[in-house]
mmCIF file of C-alpha atoms in Angstrom:
data_model
loop_
_atom_site.group_PDB
_atom_site.id
_atom_site.type_symbol
_atom_site.label_atom_id
_atom_site.label_comp_id
_atom_site.label_asym_id
_atom_site.label_seq_id
_atom_site.Cartn_x
_atom_site.Cartn_y
_atom_site.Cartn_z
ATOM 1 C CA MET A 1 0.000 0.000 0.000
ATOM 2 C CA ASN A 2 1.827 3.064 -1.285
ATOM 3 C CA LYS A 3 -0.943 5.655 -1.463
ATOM 4 C CA LEU A 4 -3.975 6.771 0.492
ATOM 5 C CA PHE A 5 -6.147 5.526 -2.373
ATOM 6 C CA ASP A 6 -4.701 2.010 -1.951
ATOM 7 C CA ILE A 7 -5.737 1.965 1.709
ATOM 8 C CA GLN A 8 -9.306 2.863 0.783
ATOM 9 C CA GLN A 9 -9.559 -0.584 -0.818
ATOM 10 C CA PHE A 10 -8.337 -2.247 2.374
ATOM 11 C CA GLN A 11 -11.200 -3.367 4.596
ATOM 12 C CA GLN A 12 -9.651 -3.402 8.088
ATOM 13 C CA PHE A 13 -9.501 0.356 8.622
ATOM 14 C CA ASP A 14 -9.424 -0.091 12.394
ATOM 15 C CA ASN A 15 -6.070 -1.930 12.409
ATOM 16 C CA MET A 16 -3.816 1.089 12.176
ATOM 17 C CA GLU A 17 -0.624 -0.765 13.153
ATOM 18 C CA LEU A 18 -1.161 -3.443 10.494
ATOM 19 C CA ILE A 19 -1.638 -0.809 7.791
ATOM 20 C CA ALA A 20 1.409 1.115 9.052
ATOM 21 C CA ARG A 21 3.487 -2.057 8.829
ATOM 22 C CA GLU A 22 2.316 -2.723 5.265
ATOM 23 C CA VAL A 23 3.170 0.862 4.238
ATOM 24 C CA VAL A 24 6.642 0.702 5.813
ATOM 25 C CA GLU A 25 7.495 -2.774 4.518
ATOM 26 C CA GLY A 26 6.526 -1.717 1.002
ATOM 27 C CA PHE A 27 8.578 1.442 1.384
ATOM 28 C CA ILE A 28 11.643 -0.492 2.569
ATOM 29 C CA THR A 29 11.345 -2.888 -0.354
ATOM 30 C CA GLY A 30 11.277 0.122 -2.650
ATOM 31 C CA LEU A 31 14.369 1.566 -0.976
ATOM 32 C CA HIS A 32 16.360 -1.551 -1.755
ATOM 33 C CA ARG A 33 15.452 -1.209 -5.425
ATOM 34 C CA SER A 34 16.005 2.519 -5.713
ATOM 35 C CA PRO A 35 18.861 5.060 -5.679
ATOM 36 C CA PHE A 36 17.961 5.618 -2.016
ATOM 37 C CA HIS A 37 19.189 2.161 -1.006
ATOM 38 C CA GLY A 38 21.825 3.888 1.138
ATOM 39 C CA PHE A 39 19.039 4.556 3.635
ATOM 40 C CA SER A 40 19.307 0.996 4.928
ATOM 41 C CA VAL A 41 16.712 -0.214 7.406
ATOM 42 C CA GLU A 42 19.725 -1.007 9.575
ATOM 43 C CA PHE A 43 21.082 2.537 9.596
ATOM 44 C CA ALA A 44 19.920 3.184 13.142
ATOM 45 C CA GLU A 45 21.770 0.105 14.378
ATOM 46 C CA HIS A 46 24.947 0.551 12.360
ATOM 47 C CA ARG A 47 27.274 3.239 11.125
ATOM 48 C CA GLN A 48 30.022 3.013 8.558
ATOM 49 C CA TYR A 49 33.420 1.887 9.883
ATOM 50 C CA ASN A 50 36.075 4.592 9.960
ATOM 51 C CA GLN A 51 39.620 3.512 9.166
ATOM 52 C CA GLY A 52 41.851 3.363 12.233
ATOM 53 C CA GLU A 53 39.171 2.730 14.855
ATOM 54 C CA SER A 54 38.763 -0.503 16.793
ATOM 55 C CA THR A 55 37.421 -3.488 14.873
ATOM 56 C CA LYS A 56 35.800 -4.876 18.025
ATOM 57 C CA HIS A 57 32.239 -3.885 17.080
ATOM 58 C CA ILE A 58 32.319 -4.554 13.318
ATOM 59 C CA ASP A 59 29.285 -6.528 12.190
ATOM 60 C CA TRP A 60 30.910 -9.303 10.169
ATOM 61 C CA LYS A 61 27.576 -10.860 9.191
ATOM 62 C CA LEU A 62 26.512 -7.577 7.597
ATOM 63 C CA PHE A 63 29.931 -7.376 5.918
ATOM 64 C CA ALA A 64 29.347 -10.823 4.378
ATOM 65 C CA ARG A 65 26.030 -9.616 2.912
ATOM 66 C CA SER A 66 27.028 -6.137 1.800
ATOM 67 C CA ASP A 67 30.827 -6.327 1.382
ATOM 68 C CA ARG A 68 31.013 -3.120 3.446
ATOM 69 C CA LEU A 69 32.304 -2.533 6.951
ATOM 70 C CA TYR A 70 29.731 -1.309 9.485
ATOM 71 C CA VAL A 71 30.091 -0.829 13.229
ATOM 72 C CA LYS A 72 27.259 -1.795 15.562
ATOM 73 C CA GLN A 73 25.730 1.110 17.426
ATOM 74 C CA TYR A 74 23.963 0.866 20.730
ATOM 75 C CA GLU A 75 20.708 2.351 21.933
ATOM 76 C CA GLU A 76 22.219 5.344 23.701
ATOM 77 C CA GLU A 77 23.945 6.313 20.438
ATOM 78 C CA THR A 78 20.899 6.073 18.220
ATOM 79 C CA ASN A 79 17.853 6.950 20.285
ATOM 80 C CA LEU A 80 15.870 9.903 18.978
ATOM 81 C CA ARG A 81 12.842 11.653 20.452
ATOM 82 C CA CYS A 82 10.131 12.429 17.892
ATOM 83 C CA GLN A 83 6.943 14.379 18.518
ATOM 84 C CA LEU A 84 4.198 13.871 15.931
ATOM 85 C CA VAL A 85 1.921 16.931 15.703
ATOM 86 C CA ILE A 86 -1.313 16.749 13.694
ATOM 87 C CA ASP A 87 -3.741 19.552 12.838
ATOM 88 C CA THR A 88 -7.247 18.102 13.361
ATOM 89 C CA SER A 89 -9.279 21.189 12.449
ATOM 90 C CA SER A 90 -12.192 20.880 10.016
ATOM 91 C CA SER A 91 -10.213 22.112 7.014
ATOM 92 C CA MET A 92 -8.172 18.904 7.278
ATOM 93 C CA LEU A 93 -11.338 16.957 6.333
ATOM 94 C CA PHE A 94 -11.019 18.282 2.782
ATOM 95 C CA PRO A 95 -11.940 16.856 0.303
ATOM 96 C CA TYR A 96 -15.049 16.271 2.386
ATOM 97 C CA GLU A 97 -17.198 13.374 1.182
ATOM 98 C CA THR A 98 -19.884 11.355 2.896
ATOM 99 C CA GLY A 99 -19.847 8.391 0.549
ATOM 100 C CA LYS A 100 -17.614 5.423 -0.127
ATOM 101 C CA HIS A 101 -14.295 7.259 -0.134
ATOM 102 C CA LYS A 102 -14.918 9.522 2.850
ATOM 103 C CA LEU A 103 -11.479 8.632 4.282
ATOM 104 C CA PHE A 104 -9.712 10.221 1.317
ATOM 105 C CA ASN A 105 -8.829 13.549 2.915
ATOM 106 C CA LYS A 106 -5.929 15.458 4.442
ATOM 107 C CA LEU A 107 -6.587 14.250 7.980
ATOM 108 C CA ALA A 108 -6.615 10.577 6.926
ATOM 109 C CA PHE A 109 -3.379 11.081 4.975
ATOM 110 C CA SER A 110 -1.793 12.682 8.049
ATOM 111 C CA ALA A 111 -2.989 9.907 10.370
ATOM 112 C CA TYR A 112 -1.699 7.103 8.150
ATOM 113 C CA SER A 113 1.577 8.954 7.544
ATOM 114 C CA ALA A 114 2.062 9.434 11.280
ATOM 115 C CA ALA A 115 1.281 5.758 11.934
ATOM 116 C CA ALA A 116 3.838 4.664 9.321
ATOM 117 C CA LEU A 117 6.440 7.014 10.785
ATOM 118 C CA MET A 118 5.774 5.672 14.265
ATOM 119 C CA TYR A 119 6.192 2.094 13.056
ATOM 120 C CA LEU A 120 9.462 3.039 11.352
ATOM 121 C CA MET A 121 10.690 4.933 14.421
ATOM 122 C CA ARG A 122 9.992 2.024 16.720
ATOM 123 C CA ARG A 123 12.024 -0.223 14.443
ATOM 124 C CA GLN A 124 14.860 2.236 15.005
ATOM 125 C CA ARG A 125 14.253 2.338 18.789
ATOM 126 C CA ASP A 126 13.176 5.989 18.640
ATOM 127 C CA SER A 127 10.709 7.191 21.273
ATOM 128 C CA VAL A 128 7.519 8.792 19.977
ATOM 129 C CA GLY A 129 4.998 11.296 21.320
ATOM 130 C CA LEU A 130 1.788 12.638 19.799
ATOM 131 C CA SER A 131 0.023 16.009 19.863
ATOM 132 C CA LEU A 132 -3.369 16.725 18.274
ATOM 133 C CA PHE A 133 -4.682 20.275 17.931
ATOM 134 C CA SER A 134 -7.492 22.280 16.391
ATOM 135 C CA ASP A 135 -8.531 25.483 18.163
ATOM 136 C CA HIS A 136 -6.923 23.973 21.288
ATOM 137 C CA ILE A 137 -4.644 21.076 22.247
ATOM 138 C CA GLU A 138 -6.927 18.027 22.038
ATOM 139 C CA TYR A 139 -4.327 15.490 23.103
ATOM 140 C CA HIS A 140 -0.662 15.531 24.109
ATOM 141 C CA SER A 141 1.652 12.730 25.172
ATOM 142 C CA GLU A 142 5.346 12.732 25.940
ATOM 143 C CA CYS A 143 7.803 10.624 23.960
ATOM 144 C CA ARG A 144 7.985 7.013 25.100
ATOM 145 C CA LEU A 145 9.256 3.754 23.668
ATOM 146 C CA SER A 146 6.981 1.177 25.312
ATOM 147 C CA SER A 147 4.590 -1.092 23.391
ATOM 148 C CA VAL A 148 1.683 -0.024 25.596
ATOM 149 C CA HIS A 149 2.333 3.615 24.694
ATOM 150 C CA ALA A 150 2.497 2.724 20.986
ATOM 151 C CA GLU A 151 -0.856 0.941 21.169
ATOM 152 C CA LEU A 152 -2.388 4.024 22.784
ATOM 153 C CA LEU A 153 -1.056 6.280 20.020
ATOM 154 C CA TYR A 154 -2.230 3.943 17.257
ATOM 155 C CA GLY A 155 -5.663 4.110 18.873
ATOM 156 C CA LYS A 156 -5.599 7.915 18.882
ATOM 157 C CA LEU A 157 -4.608 7.968 15.202
ATOM 158 C CA ALA A 158 -7.329 5.468 14.307
ATOM 159 C CA GLY A 159 -9.832 7.725 16.077
ATOM 160 C CA LEU A 160 -9.037 10.505 13.598
ATOM 161 C CA LEU A 161 -10.423 8.366 10.774
ATOM 162 C CA ALA A 162 -13.858 8.335 12.390
ATOM 163 C CA ARG A 163 -14.229 12.100 12.244
ATOM 164 C CA GLY A 164 -17.051 13.347 10.073
ATOM 165 C CA LYS A 165 -20.116 15.579 10.145
ATOM 166 C CA ASP A 166 -20.010 16.154 13.902
ATOM 167 C CA ASP A 167 -16.461 17.492 13.582
ATOM 168 C CA LEU A 168 -17.273 20.217 11.063
ATOM 169 C CA ARG A 169 -16.911 23.899 11.944
ATOM 170 C CA LYS A 170 -13.885 23.199 14.120
ATOM 171 C CA THR A 171 -11.506 26.123 13.703
ATOM 172 C CA THR A 172 -7.715 26.252 13.813
ATOM 173 C CA ASN A 173 -5.497 27.986 16.339
ATOM 174 C CA ALA A 174 -2.088 26.748 15.249
ATOM 175 C CA VAL A 175 -0.382 29.737 16.848
ATOM 176 C CA GLU A 176 -1.433 28.947 20.411
ATOM 177 C CA ALA A 177 -1.048 25.185 19.894
ATOM 178 C CA LEU A 178 2.510 25.393 18.564
ATOM 179 C CA HIS A 179 3.552 27.746 21.369
ATOM 180 C CA GLN A 180 2.176 25.277 23.927
ATOM 181 C CA ILE A 181 3.878 22.320 22.268
ATOM 182 C CA ALA A 182 7.179 24.199 22.186
ATOM 183 C CA GLU A 183 6.927 24.603 25.965
ATOM 184 C CA GLN A 184 5.585 21.125 26.753
ATOM 185 C CA VAL A 185 8.237 19.208 24.802
ATOM 186 C CA HIS A 186 11.045 19.789 27.272
ATOM 187 C CA LYS A 187 13.867 17.723 25.791
ATOM 188 C CA ARG A 188 15.384 18.489 22.405
ATOM 189 C CA SER A 189 13.313 16.553 19.868
ATOM 190 C CA LEU A 190 12.457 16.182 16.217
ATOM 191 C CA ILE A 191 9.026 17.776 15.748
ATOM 192 C CA LEU A 192 7.026 16.471 12.768
ATOM 193 C CA ILE A 193 4.030 18.693 11.977
ATOM 194 C CA PHE A 194 1.166 17.708 9.663
ATOM 195 C CA SER A 195 -1.015 20.693 8.788
ATOM 196 C CA ASP A 196 -2.548 22.539 5.848
ATOM 197 C CA MET A 197 -1.505 25.765 7.632
ATOM 198 C CA MET A 198 -4.942 27.316 7.153
ATOM 199 C CA ASP A 199 -5.147 29.619 10.133
ATOM 200 C CA ASP A 200 -6.958 32.942 10.491
ATOM 201 C CA SER A 201 -4.103 34.341 12.580
ATOM 202 C CA GLU A 202 -1.773 36.974 11.216
ATOM 203 C CA ASP A 203 1.075 35.430 9.238
ATOM 204 C CA GLU A 204 3.735 36.889 11.519
ATOM 205 C CA GLU A 205 2.043 35.324 14.567
ATOM 206 C CA LEU A 206 2.025 31.932 12.867
ATOM 207 C CA PHE A 207 5.662 32.199 11.808
ATOM 208 C CA SER A 208 6.568 33.325 15.335
ATOM 209 C CA ALA A 209 5.045 30.116 16.703
ATOM 210 C CA LEU A 210 7.143 28.034 14.297
ATOM 211 C CA GLN A 211 10.214 30.026 15.295
ATOM 212 C CA HIS A 212 9.463 29.258 18.960
ATOM 213 C CA LEU A 213 10.002 25.551 18.247
ATOM 214 C CA ARG A 214 13.424 26.265 16.768
ATOM 215 C CA TYR A 215 14.300 28.680 19.593
ATOM 216 C CA ASN A 216 13.789 25.785 22.013
ATOM 217 C CA LYS A 217 16.401 23.822 20.028
ATOM 218 C CA HIS A 218 13.960 21.417 18.392
ATOM 219 C CA GLU A 219 14.507 20.197 14.843
ATOM 220 C CA VAL A 220 11.326 20.691 12.814
ATOM 221 C CA ILE A 221 9.827 19.199 9.661
ATOM 222 C CA LEU A 222 6.596 20.808 8.490
ATOM 223 C CA PHE A 223 4.586 18.536 6.211
ATOM 224 C CA HIS A 224 2.329 20.972 4.395
ATOM 225 C CA VAL A 225 -0.600 18.667 3.630
ATOM 226 C CA THR A 226 -2.732 19.635 0.646
ATOM 227 C CA ASP A 227 -4.751 18.190 -2.200
ATOM 228 C CA HIS A 228 -2.519 19.636 -4.913
ATOM 229 C CA LYS A 229 -4.989 19.054 -7.718
ATOM 230 C CA GLN A 230 -7.806 21.029 -6.138
ATOM 231 C CA GLU A 231 -6.109 23.347 -3.636
ATOM 232 C CA LYS A 232 -2.938 24.334 -5.483
ATOM 233 C CA GLN A 233 -3.894 23.854 -9.134
ATOM 234 C CA PHE A 234 -7.619 24.601 -8.671
ATOM 235 C CA GLU A 235 -8.597 21.956 -11.204
ATOM 236 C CA PHE A 236 -12.370 21.848 -11.458
ATOM 237 C CA GLN A 237 -14.733 21.448 -14.381
ATOM 238 C CA ASN A 238 -16.043 24.605 -16.014
ATOM 239 C CA ARG A 239 -19.428 24.661 -14.301
ATOM 240 C CA PRO A 240 -20.903 26.286 -11.181
ATOM 241 C CA TYR A 241 -19.900 24.776 -7.828
ATOM 242 C CA ARG A 242 -21.022 25.418 -4.282
ATOM 243 C CA PHE A 243 -17.917 25.852 -2.111
ATOM 244 C CA VAL A 244 -18.332 25.423 1.643
ATOM 245 C CA ASP A 245 -15.846 26.582 4.281
ATOM 246 C CA LEU A 246 -15.570 23.493 6.518
ATOM 247 C CA GLU A 247 -14.560 25.611 9.514
ATOM 248 C CA SER A 248 -17.085 28.446 9.333
ATOM 249 C CA GLY A 249 -19.881 26.944 7.246
ATOM 250 C CA GLN A 250 -19.826 29.935 4.884
ATOM 251 C CA GLN A 251 -20.945 29.051 1.354
ATOM 252 C CA LEU A 252 -20.166 30.580 -2.040
ATOM 253 C CA LYS A 253 -21.480 29.535 -5.446
ATOM 254 C CA PHE A 254 -19.447 30.354 -8.559
ATOM 255 C CA SER A 255 -17.678 28.881 -11.555
ATOM 256 C CA PRO A 256 -14.011 28.162 -10.645
ATOM 257 C CA HIS A 257 -12.745 29.415 -14.017
ATOM 258 C CA GLU A 258 -13.984 32.915 -13.181
ATOM 259 C CA LEU A 259 -11.517 33.176 -10.285
ATOM 260 C CA LYS A 260 -8.836 30.651 -11.186
ATOM 261 C CA GLU A 261 -6.187 33.121 -12.332
ATOM 262 C CA ASN A 262 -6.438 35.307 -9.213
ATOM 263 C CA TYR A 263 -6.699 32.249 -6.948
ATOM 264 C CA LEU A 264 -3.513 30.692 -8.359
ATOM 265 C CA LYS A 265 -1.614 33.939 -7.873
ATOM 266 C CA ALA A 266 -2.798 34.317 -4.270
ATOM 267 C CA ILE A 267 -2.108 30.709 -3.310
ATOM 268 C CA ALA A 268 1.326 30.739 -4.957
ATOM 269 C CA GLN A 269 2.204 33.888 -3.011
ATOM 270 C CA ARG A 270 1.050 32.267 0.222
ATOM 271 C CA PHE A 271 3.093 29.104 -0.352
ATOM 272 C CA GLU A 272 6.174 31.108 -1.332
ATOM 273 C CA GLN A 273 5.946 33.146 1.861
ATOM 274 C CA LEU A 274 5.744 29.950 3.878
ATOM 275 C CA ARG A 275 8.749 28.516 2.035
ATOM 276 C CA VAL A 276 10.854 31.617 2.628
ATOM 277 C CA LYS A 277 10.014 31.832 6.334
ATOM 278 C CA CYS A 278 10.731 28.150 6.904
ATOM 279 C CA GLY A 279 14.063 28.641 5.152
ATOM 280 C CA GLN A 280 14.898 31.558 7.439
ATOM 281 C CA TYR A 281 14.093 29.511 10.555
ATOM 282 C CA HIS A 282 15.869 26.378 9.272
ATOM 283 C CA ILE A 283 12.626 24.407 9.231
ATOM 284 C CA ASP A 284 12.343 21.650 6.636
ATOM 285 C CA LEU A 285 9.213 22.306 4.564
ATOM 286 C CA VAL A 286 7.748 19.358 2.672
ATOM 287 C CA GLU A 287 4.823 19.758 0.287
ATOM 288 C CA ALA A 288 2.823 16.596 1.042
ATOM 289 C CA ASP A 289 0.241 15.867 -1.653
ATOM 290 C CA ILE A 290 -2.454 13.465 -0.447
ATOM 291 C CA ASN A 291 -2.678 12.004 -3.971
ATOM 292 C CA GLU A 292 0.964 10.888 -3.914
ATOM 293 C CA GLU A 293 2.777 8.051 -2.152
ATOM 294 C CA PHE A 294 3.582 7.979 1.563
ATOM 295 C CA SER A 295 7.248 7.681 0.561
ATOM 296 C CA GLN A 296 7.353 11.503 0.234
ATOM 297 C CA VAL A 297 6.968 11.614 4.022
ATOM 298 C CA LEU A 298 9.137 8.620 4.938
ATOM 299 C CA HIS A 299 12.019 9.679 2.696
ATOM 300 C CA GLN A 300 12.127 13.114 4.302
ATOM 301 C CA PHE A 301 12.196 11.610 7.793
ATOM 302 C CA LEU A 302 15.114 9.334 6.872
ATOM 303 C CA ARG A 303 17.050 12.204 5.325
ATOM 304 C CA LYS A 304 16.584 14.312 8.443
ATOM 305 C CA ARG A 305 17.460 11.474 10.789
ATOM 306 C CA LYS A 306 20.624 10.701 8.868
ATOM 307 C CA LYS A 307 21.711 14.343 9.209
ATOM 308 C CA LEU A 308 21.101 14.262 12.960
ATOM 309 C CA TYR A 309 23.289 11.190 13.358
#
């Protein structure tokens, strides 16, 4: 299962860990066949041998398989703290559908991505925490490594898939949430944020909240979750549509082609501003398209983790 669409065909939606495992195992198989094979699944347990150091901890079995010298690393050398942060506001339910494919939205993509990341992290002995926010912090847990903790987090992520009509008109307050998370995550961690960044706050307030995370010495990856086809490219048929704001309930009826040119300019300007600010604050910005494979998320995590170690 490489994409969100693939999971829609899978019947056991409630088994989040099983789906996460299938996503990660497929991803790892792809790594071994791709130019990214250097991101070995064993990278958290091994590092390349440096000439002149002791040969005591060389993994000779791995050498026999790969013809390369790697040194075994131990848990205190490799352990990483990762805080998964997911925006659960109503705008994340876009595209909002009540029929067969109602799980094909930004929130479902974020939940499955987070579950896959958690499965991958646990394979690497990384501790994981979870924060959910809308107009307030809905849930927050510290980073832990235990199986019981993982089961709790998988349950929280699975609960996001059940959100529907009763969760409409839930606004976003990313500014306050990110400030709180920056203060609550006490130890230096890798913060992975999944959000469409649709917030009514002033841009400078939002960017200040992101900067707060970096000020507290956290590494940050912002997965900017969007439906590229509809939200960035504004691809709709040339006919009247009724557009509904999922957070406010406000409705507008118009033909998309009447506003497409101005919309594309405005949205491009917004995304460029976000890109520039993230660059200034040394935050990794990843454009996560819900129509594409989960590998766009997993690859970025591996790249960041490799840099940190």
